[in-house]
GROMACS .gro file of C-alpha atoms in nm:
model
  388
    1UNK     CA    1   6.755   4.771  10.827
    2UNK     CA    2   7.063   4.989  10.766
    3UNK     CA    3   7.348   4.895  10.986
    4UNK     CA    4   7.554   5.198  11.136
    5UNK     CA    5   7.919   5.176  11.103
    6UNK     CA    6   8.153   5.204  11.457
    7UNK     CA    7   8.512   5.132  11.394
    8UNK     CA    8   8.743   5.206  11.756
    9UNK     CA    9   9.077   5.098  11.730
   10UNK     CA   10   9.404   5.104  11.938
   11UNK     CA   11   9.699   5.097  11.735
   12UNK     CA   12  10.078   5.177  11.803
   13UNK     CA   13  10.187   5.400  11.456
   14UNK     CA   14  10.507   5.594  11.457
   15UNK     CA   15  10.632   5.586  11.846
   16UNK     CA   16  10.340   5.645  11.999
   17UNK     CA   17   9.945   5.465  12.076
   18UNK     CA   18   9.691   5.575  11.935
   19UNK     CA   19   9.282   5.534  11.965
   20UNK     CA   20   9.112   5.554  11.613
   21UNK     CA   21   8.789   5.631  11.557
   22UNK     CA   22   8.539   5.604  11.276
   23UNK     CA   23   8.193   5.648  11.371
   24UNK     CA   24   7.913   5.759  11.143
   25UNK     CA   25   8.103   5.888  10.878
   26UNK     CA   26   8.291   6.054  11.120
   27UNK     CA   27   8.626   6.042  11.243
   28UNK     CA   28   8.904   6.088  11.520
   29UNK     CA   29   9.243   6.032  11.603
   30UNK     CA   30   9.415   6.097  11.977
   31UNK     CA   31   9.768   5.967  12.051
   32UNK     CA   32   9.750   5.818  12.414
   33UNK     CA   33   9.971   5.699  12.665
   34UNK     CA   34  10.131   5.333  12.685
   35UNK     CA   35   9.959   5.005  12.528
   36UNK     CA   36   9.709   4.918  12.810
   37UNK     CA   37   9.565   5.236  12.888
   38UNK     CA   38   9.500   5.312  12.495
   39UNK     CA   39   9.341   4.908  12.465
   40UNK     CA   40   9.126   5.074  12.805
   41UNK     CA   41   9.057   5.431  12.637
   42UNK     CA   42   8.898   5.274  12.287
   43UNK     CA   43   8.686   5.025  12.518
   44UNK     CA   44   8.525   5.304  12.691
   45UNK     CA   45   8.502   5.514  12.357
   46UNK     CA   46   8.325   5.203  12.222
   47UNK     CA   47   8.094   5.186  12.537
   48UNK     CA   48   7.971   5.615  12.506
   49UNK     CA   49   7.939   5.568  12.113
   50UNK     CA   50   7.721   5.267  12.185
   51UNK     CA   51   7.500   5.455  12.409
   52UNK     CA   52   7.505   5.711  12.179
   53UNK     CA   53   7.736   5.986  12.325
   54UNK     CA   54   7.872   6.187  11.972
   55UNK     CA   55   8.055   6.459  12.197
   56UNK     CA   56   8.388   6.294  12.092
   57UNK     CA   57   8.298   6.472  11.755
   58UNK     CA   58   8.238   6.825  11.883
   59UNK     CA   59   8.563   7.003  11.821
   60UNK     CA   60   8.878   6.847  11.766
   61UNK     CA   61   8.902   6.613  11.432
   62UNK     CA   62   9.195   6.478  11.412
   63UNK     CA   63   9.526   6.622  11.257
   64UNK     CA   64   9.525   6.847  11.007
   65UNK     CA   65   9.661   6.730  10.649
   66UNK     CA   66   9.981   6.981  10.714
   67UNK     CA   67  10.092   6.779  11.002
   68UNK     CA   68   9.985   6.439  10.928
   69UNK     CA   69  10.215   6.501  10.593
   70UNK     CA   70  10.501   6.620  10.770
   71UNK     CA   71  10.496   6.329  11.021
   72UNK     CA   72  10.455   6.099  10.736
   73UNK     CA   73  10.730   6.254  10.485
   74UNK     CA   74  10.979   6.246  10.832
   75UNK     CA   75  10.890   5.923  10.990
   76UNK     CA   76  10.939   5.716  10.626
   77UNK     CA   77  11.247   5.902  10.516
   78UNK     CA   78  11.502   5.631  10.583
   79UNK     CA   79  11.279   5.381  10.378
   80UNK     CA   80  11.256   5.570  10.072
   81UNK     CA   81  11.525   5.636   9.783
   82UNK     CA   82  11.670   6.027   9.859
   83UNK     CA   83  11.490   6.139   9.516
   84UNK     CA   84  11.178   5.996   9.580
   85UNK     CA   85  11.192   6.184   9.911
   86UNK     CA   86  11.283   6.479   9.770
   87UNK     CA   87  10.976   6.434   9.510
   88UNK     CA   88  10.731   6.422   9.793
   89UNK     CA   89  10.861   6.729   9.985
   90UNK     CA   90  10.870   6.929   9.670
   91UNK     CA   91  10.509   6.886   9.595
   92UNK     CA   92  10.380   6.889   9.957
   93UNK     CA   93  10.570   7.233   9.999
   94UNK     CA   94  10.443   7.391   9.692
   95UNK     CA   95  10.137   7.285   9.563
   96UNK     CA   96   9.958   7.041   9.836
   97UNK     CA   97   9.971   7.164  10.156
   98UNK     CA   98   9.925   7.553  10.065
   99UNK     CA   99   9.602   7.428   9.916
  100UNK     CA  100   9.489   7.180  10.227
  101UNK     CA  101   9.702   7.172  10.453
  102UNK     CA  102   9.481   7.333  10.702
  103UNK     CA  103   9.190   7.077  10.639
  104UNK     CA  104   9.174   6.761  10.871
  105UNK     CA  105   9.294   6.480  10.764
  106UNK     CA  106   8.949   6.310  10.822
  107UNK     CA  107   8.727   6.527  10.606
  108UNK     CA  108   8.951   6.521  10.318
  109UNK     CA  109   8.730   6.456  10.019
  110UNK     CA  110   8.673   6.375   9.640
  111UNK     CA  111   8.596   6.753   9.566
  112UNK     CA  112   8.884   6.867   9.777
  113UNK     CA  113   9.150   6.677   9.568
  114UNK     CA  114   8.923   6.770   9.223
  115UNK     CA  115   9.001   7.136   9.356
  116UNK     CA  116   9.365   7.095   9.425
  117UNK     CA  117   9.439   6.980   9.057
  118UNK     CA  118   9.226   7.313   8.947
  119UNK     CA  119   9.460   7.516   9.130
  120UNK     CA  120   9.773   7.332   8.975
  121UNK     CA  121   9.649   7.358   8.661
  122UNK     CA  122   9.579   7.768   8.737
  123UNK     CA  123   9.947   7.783   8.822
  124UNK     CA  124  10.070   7.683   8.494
  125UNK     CA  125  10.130   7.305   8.570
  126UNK     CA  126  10.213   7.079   8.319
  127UNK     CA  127   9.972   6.743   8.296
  128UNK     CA  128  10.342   6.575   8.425
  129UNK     CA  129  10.382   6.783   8.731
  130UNK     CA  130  10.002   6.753   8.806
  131UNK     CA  131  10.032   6.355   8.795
  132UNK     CA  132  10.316   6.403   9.013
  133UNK     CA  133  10.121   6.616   9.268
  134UNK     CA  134   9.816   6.389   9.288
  135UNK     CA  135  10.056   6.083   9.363
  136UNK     CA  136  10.227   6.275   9.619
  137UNK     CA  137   9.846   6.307   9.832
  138UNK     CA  138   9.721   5.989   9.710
  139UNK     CA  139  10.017   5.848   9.873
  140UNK     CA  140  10.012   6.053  10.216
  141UNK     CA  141   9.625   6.000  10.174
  142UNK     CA  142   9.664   5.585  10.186
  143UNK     CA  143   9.831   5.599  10.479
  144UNK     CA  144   9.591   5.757  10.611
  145UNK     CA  145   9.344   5.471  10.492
  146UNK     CA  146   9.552   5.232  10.678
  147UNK     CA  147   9.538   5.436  11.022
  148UNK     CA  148   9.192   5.466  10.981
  149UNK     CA  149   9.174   5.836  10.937
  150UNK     CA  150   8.987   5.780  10.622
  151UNK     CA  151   8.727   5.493  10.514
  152UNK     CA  152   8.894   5.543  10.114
  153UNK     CA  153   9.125   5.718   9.943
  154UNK     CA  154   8.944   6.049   9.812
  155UNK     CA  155   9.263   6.100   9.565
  156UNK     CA  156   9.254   5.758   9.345
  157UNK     CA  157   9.190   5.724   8.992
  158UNK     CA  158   9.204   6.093   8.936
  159UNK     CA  159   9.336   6.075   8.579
  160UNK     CA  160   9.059   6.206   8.416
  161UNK     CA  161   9.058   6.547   8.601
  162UNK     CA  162   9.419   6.532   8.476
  163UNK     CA  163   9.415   6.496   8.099
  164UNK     CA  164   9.565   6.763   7.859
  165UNK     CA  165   9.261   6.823   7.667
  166UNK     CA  166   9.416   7.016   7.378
  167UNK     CA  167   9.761   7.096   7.573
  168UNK     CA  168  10.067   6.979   7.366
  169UNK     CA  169  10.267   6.724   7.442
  170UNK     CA  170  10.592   6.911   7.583
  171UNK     CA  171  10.921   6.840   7.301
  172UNK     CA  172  11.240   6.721   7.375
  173UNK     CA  173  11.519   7.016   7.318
  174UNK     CA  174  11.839   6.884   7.139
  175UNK     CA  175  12.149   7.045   7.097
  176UNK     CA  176  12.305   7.059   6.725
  177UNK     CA  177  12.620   6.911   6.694
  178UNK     CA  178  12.777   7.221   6.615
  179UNK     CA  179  12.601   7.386   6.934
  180UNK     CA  180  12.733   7.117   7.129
  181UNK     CA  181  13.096   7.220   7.066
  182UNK     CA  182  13.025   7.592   7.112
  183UNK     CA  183  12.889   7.485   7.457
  184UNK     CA  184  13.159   7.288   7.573
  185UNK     CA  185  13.414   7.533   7.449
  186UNK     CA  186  13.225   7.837   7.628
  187UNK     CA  187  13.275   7.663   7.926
  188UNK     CA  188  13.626   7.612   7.878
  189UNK     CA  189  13.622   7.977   7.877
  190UNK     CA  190  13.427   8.054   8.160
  191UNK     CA  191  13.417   7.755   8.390
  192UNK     CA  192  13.675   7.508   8.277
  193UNK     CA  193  13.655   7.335   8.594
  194UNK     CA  194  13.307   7.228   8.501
  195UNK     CA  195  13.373   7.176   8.096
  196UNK     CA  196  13.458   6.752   8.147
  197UNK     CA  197  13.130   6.754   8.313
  198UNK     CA  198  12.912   6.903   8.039
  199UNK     CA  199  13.144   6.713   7.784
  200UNK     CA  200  13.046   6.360   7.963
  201UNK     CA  201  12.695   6.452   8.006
  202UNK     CA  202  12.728   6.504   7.613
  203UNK     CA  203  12.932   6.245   7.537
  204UNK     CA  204  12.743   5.947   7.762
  205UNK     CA  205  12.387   6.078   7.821
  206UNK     CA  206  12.467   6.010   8.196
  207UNK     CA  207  12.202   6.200   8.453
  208UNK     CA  208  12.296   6.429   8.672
  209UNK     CA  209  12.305   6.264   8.933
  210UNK     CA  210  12.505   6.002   8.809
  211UNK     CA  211  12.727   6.243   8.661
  212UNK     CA  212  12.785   6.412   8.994
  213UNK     CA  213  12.817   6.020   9.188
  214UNK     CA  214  13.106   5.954   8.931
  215UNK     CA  215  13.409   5.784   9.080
  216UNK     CA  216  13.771   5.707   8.914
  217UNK     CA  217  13.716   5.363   8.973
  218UNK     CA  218  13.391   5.353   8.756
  219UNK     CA  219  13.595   5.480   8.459
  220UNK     CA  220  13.785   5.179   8.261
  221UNK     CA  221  14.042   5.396   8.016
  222UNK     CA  222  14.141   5.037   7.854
  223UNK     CA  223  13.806   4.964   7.777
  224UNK     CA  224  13.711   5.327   7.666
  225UNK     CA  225  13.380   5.283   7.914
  226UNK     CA  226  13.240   5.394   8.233
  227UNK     CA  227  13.035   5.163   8.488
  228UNK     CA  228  12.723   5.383   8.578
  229UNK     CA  229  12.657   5.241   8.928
  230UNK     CA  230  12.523   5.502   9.162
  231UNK     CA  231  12.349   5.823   9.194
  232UNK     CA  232  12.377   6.120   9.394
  233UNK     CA  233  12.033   6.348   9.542
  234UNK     CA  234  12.068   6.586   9.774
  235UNK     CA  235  12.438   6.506   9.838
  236UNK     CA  236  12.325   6.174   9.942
  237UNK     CA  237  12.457   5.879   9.790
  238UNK     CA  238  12.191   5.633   9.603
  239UNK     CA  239  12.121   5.385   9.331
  240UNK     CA  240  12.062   5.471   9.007
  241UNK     CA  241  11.698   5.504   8.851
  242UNK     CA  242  11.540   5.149   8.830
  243UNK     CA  243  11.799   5.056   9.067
  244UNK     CA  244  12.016   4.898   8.737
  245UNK     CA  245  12.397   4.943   8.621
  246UNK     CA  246  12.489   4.971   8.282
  247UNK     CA  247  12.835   5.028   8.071
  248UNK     CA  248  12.855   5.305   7.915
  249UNK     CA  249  13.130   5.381   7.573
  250UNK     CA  250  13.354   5.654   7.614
  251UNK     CA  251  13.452   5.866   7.289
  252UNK     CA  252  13.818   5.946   7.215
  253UNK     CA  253  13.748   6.345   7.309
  254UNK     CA  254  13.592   6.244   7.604
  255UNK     CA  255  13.861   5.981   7.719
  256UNK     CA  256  14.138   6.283   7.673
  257UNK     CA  257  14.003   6.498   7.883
  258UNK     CA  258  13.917   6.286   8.165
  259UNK     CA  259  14.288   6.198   8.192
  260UNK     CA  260  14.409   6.542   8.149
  261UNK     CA  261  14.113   6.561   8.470
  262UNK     CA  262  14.282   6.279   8.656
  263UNK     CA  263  14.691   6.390   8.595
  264UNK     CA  264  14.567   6.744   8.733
  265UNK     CA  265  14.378   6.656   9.054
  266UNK     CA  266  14.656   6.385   9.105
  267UNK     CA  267  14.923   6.673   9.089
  268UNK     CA  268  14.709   6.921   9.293
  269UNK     CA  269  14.659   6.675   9.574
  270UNK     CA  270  15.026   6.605   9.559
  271UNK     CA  271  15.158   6.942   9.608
  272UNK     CA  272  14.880   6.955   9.879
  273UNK     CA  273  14.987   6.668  10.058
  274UNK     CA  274  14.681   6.523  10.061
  275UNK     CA  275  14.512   6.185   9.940
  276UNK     CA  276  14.317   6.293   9.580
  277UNK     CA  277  13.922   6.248   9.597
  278UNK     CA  278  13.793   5.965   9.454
  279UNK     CA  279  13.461   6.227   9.297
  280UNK     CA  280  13.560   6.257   8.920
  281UNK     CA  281  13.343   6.596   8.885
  282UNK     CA  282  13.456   6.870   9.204
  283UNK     CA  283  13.364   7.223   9.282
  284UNK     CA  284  13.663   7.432   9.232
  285UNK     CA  285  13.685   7.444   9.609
  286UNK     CA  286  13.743   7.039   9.582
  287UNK     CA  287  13.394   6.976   9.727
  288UNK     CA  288  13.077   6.770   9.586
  289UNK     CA  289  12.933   6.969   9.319
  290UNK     CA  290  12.557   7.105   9.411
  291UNK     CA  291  12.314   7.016   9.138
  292UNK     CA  292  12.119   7.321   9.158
  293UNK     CA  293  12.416   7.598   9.212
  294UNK     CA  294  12.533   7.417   8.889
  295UNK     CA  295  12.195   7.494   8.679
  296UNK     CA  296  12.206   7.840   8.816
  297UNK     CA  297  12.530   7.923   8.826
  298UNK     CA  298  12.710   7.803   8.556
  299UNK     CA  299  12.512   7.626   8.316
  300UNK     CA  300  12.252   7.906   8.193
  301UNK     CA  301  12.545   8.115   8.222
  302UNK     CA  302  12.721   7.935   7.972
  303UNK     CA  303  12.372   7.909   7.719
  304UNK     CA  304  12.380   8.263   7.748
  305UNK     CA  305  12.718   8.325   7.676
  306UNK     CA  306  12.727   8.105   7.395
  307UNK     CA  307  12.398   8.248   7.268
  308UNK     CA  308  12.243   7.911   7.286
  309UNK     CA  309  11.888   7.867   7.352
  310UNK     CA  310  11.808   7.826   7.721
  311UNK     CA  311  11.714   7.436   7.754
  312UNK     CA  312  11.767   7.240   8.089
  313UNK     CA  313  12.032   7.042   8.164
  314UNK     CA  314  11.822   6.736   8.121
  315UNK     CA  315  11.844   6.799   7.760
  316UNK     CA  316  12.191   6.743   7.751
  317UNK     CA  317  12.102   6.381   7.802
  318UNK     CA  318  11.854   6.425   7.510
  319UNK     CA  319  12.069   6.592   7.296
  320UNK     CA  320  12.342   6.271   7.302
  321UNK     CA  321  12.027   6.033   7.217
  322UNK     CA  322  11.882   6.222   6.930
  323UNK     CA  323  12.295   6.324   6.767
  324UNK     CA  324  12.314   5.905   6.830
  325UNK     CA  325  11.965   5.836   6.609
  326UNK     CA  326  12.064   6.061   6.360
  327UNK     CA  327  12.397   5.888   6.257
  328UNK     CA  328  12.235   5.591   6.228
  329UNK     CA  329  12.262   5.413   6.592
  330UNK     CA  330  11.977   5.147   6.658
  331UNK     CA  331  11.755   5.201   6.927
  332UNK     CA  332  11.866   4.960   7.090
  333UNK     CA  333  12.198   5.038   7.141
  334UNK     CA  334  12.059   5.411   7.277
  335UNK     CA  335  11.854   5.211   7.542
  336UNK     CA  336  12.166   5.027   7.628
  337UNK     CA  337  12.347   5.335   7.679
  338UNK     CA  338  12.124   5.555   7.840
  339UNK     CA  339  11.994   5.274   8.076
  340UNK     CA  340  11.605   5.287   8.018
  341UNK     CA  341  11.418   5.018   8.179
  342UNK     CA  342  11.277   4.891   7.893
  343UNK     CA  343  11.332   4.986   7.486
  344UNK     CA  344  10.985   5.090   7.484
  345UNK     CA  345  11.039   5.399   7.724
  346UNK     CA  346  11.288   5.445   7.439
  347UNK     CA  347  11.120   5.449   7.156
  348UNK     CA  348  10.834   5.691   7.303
  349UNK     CA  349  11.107   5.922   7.364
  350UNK     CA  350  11.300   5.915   7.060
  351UNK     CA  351  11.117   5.712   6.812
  352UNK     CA  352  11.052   6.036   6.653
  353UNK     CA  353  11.366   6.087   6.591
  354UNK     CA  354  11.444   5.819   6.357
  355UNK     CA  355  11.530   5.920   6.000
  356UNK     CA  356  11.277   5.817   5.790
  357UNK     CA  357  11.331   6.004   5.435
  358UNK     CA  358  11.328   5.739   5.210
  359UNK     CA  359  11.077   5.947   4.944
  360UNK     CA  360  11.192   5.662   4.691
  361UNK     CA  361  10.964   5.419   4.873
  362UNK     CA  362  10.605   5.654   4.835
  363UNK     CA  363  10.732   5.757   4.529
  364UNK     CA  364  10.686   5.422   4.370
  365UNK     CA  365  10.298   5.416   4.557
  366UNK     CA  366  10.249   5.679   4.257
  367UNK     CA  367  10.420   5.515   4.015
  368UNK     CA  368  10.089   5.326   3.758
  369UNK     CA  369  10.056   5.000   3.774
  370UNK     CA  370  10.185   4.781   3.448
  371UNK     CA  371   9.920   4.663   3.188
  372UNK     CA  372   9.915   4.264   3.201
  373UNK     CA  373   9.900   4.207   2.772
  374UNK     CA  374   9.711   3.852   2.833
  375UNK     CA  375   9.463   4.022   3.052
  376UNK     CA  376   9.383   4.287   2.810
  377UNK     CA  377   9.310   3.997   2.546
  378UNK     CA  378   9.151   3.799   2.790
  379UNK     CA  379   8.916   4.138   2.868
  380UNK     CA  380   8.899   4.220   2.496
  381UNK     CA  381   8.766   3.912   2.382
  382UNK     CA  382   8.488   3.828   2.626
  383UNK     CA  383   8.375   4.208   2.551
  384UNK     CA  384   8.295   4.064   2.232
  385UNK     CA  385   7.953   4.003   2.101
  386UNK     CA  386   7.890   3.634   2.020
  387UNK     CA  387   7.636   3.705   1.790
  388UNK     CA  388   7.851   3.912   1.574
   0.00000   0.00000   0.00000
């Protein structure tokens, strides 16, 4: 005999009781008043469901995916690193919610999130960005689990409805060396307030958001080195990616210009009267540098300026790995300085990379093998008819 499933459930979830209800492959949620009278609400829920009352289920459903996201994304933003936050709100905003953010939480299903990775991959999404939107609802969507909005998770395992097929994987977009100088001095040009912060991005592989965290006391001009130890999203203060510090070496071009940078903002504050900031990388106005008014403002500028191709910024981090490989560094000493978790993240990145023209080394696979003289007599002989 099948059994029927009833599931009622009082439960106190983000400042408020509420009475869950799963019923039949149907489900509820209602936010009540104070502890007792939602312990009192599900025990008469429990008591019409048993005697078979389904009117609960006539209209409302529960709340909708749009709100039940935003109430999740608000109520777990001070638990959560600032660009992980930022990562969720991106994707809700643009690709999740405009898709089903009108459908109730509750009858969420497989098809549902098969059809939301359709429409991201209509859009032009890269296989990346459409991993990154599925973990997004598959996150909001286990929470959801755990209020009992939904028996399972409708969004897990989804990789297969998210493989490239044929797609090419995307390439990393170096600078030359050469272009690398044009760059910087363009921006000496144009923004020279900004041309020690493309020069260190160059010069350490640093993020941006590290970049923009920067503070004179990470910078050790003895040791020619900077101590990467935060990171800034947002304009809020964080740690860095994997949550580790690393030392970073300094070239001699890069250590000049930083001090020229520190004797200037330490002679501007003085004739200000004011204490000098302890940022490294400023807006001209003296204020935190925005990370996206510097893409947009001044960086493409710049590329186009210069007549450089149009990469991202990202690249500049890509483009001090790959000059690094090509004189010779290990790849070791590039996870070391660009702080990768491990030197396997490393070598999927950049392996590539590594020179590998050593033609001497197939040439000799060509090269015929040497005649062994005692083997040839050896062959000769016992080709030799006995009876001859």
């Amino acid at each position: 005999m099948h059994t029927q499933r009833m599931g009622v459930t009082a439960k106190y979830h983000k400042g408020a009781w509420w009475v869950f209800i799963n019923h039949r492959g149907q489900r509820k949620a209602k936010k009540v008043g104070d502890r007792p009278t939602a312990f009192e609400v599900a025990r008469k829920i429990r008591q019409r469901l048993t005697e078979g009352d389904l009117g609960l289920f006539s209209s409302d459903t529960g709340p909708t995916l749009s709100i039940y996201a935003t109430d999740w994304l608000t109520g777990g933003e001070a638990a959560r690193k600032a660009s992980t936050h930022r990562f969720y709100h991106f994707n809700l905003r643009l690709h999740v919610l405009p898709t089903l953010g009108d459908k109730p939480v509750s009858r969420i299903t497989r098809a549902d999130c098969r059809d939301l990775m359709v429409a991201c991959r209509k859009k032009g999404l890269k296989p990346a960005s459409m991993r990154g939107v599925n973990r997004t609802l598959s996150v909001v969507l286990s929470q959801a689990v755990e209020d009992t909005l939904l028996p399972a998770n409708p969004a897990f395992r989804m990789g297969k409805y998210l493989r490239t097929g044929d797609e090419l994987p995307p390439e990393i977009q170096p600078l030359t060396q050469g272009q690398t100088h044009a760059l910087v001095e363009q921006a000496e040009k144009s923004f020279p307030e900004y041309a020690p912060l493309f020069l260190c991005a160059l010069r350490t592989g640093m993020r941006l958001g590290e970049l923009l965290a920067l503070e004179w006391g990470d910078i050790d001009f003895g040791e020619r080195c900077i101590h990467v130890r935060r990171n800034r999203v947002a304009g809020r203060l964080t740690s860095t990616k994997n949550k580790q510090r690393r030392r970073v070496d300094m070239s001699l071009m890069l250590t000049d210009a930083l001090k020229r940078l520190r004797t200037a903002r330490k002679r501007a504050a003085l004739k200000a009267g004011q204490p000098a900031s302890s940022s490294v990388f400023l807006t001209p106005q003296g204020q935190s540098v925005d990370g996206d008014n510097l893409r947009s403002r001044v960086f493409y500028r710049v590329l186009e300026q210069a007549e450089l191709p149009k990469i991202r910024l990202h690249d500049l981090r890509h483009t001090y790995a790959s000059l690094l490989i090509q004189q010779g560094e290990s790849l070791a000493y590039v996870q070391q300085q660009l702080g990768h978790s491990s030197i396997q993240v490393t070598v999927d990145v950049y392996g590539h990379l590594i020179p590998g023209a050593n033609r001497a080394a197939v040439d000799r696979l060509d090269a015929q093998p040497t005649r062994n003289p005692d083997a040839t007599s050896v062959a000769a002989v016992g080709s030799v008819n006995p009876r001859k």
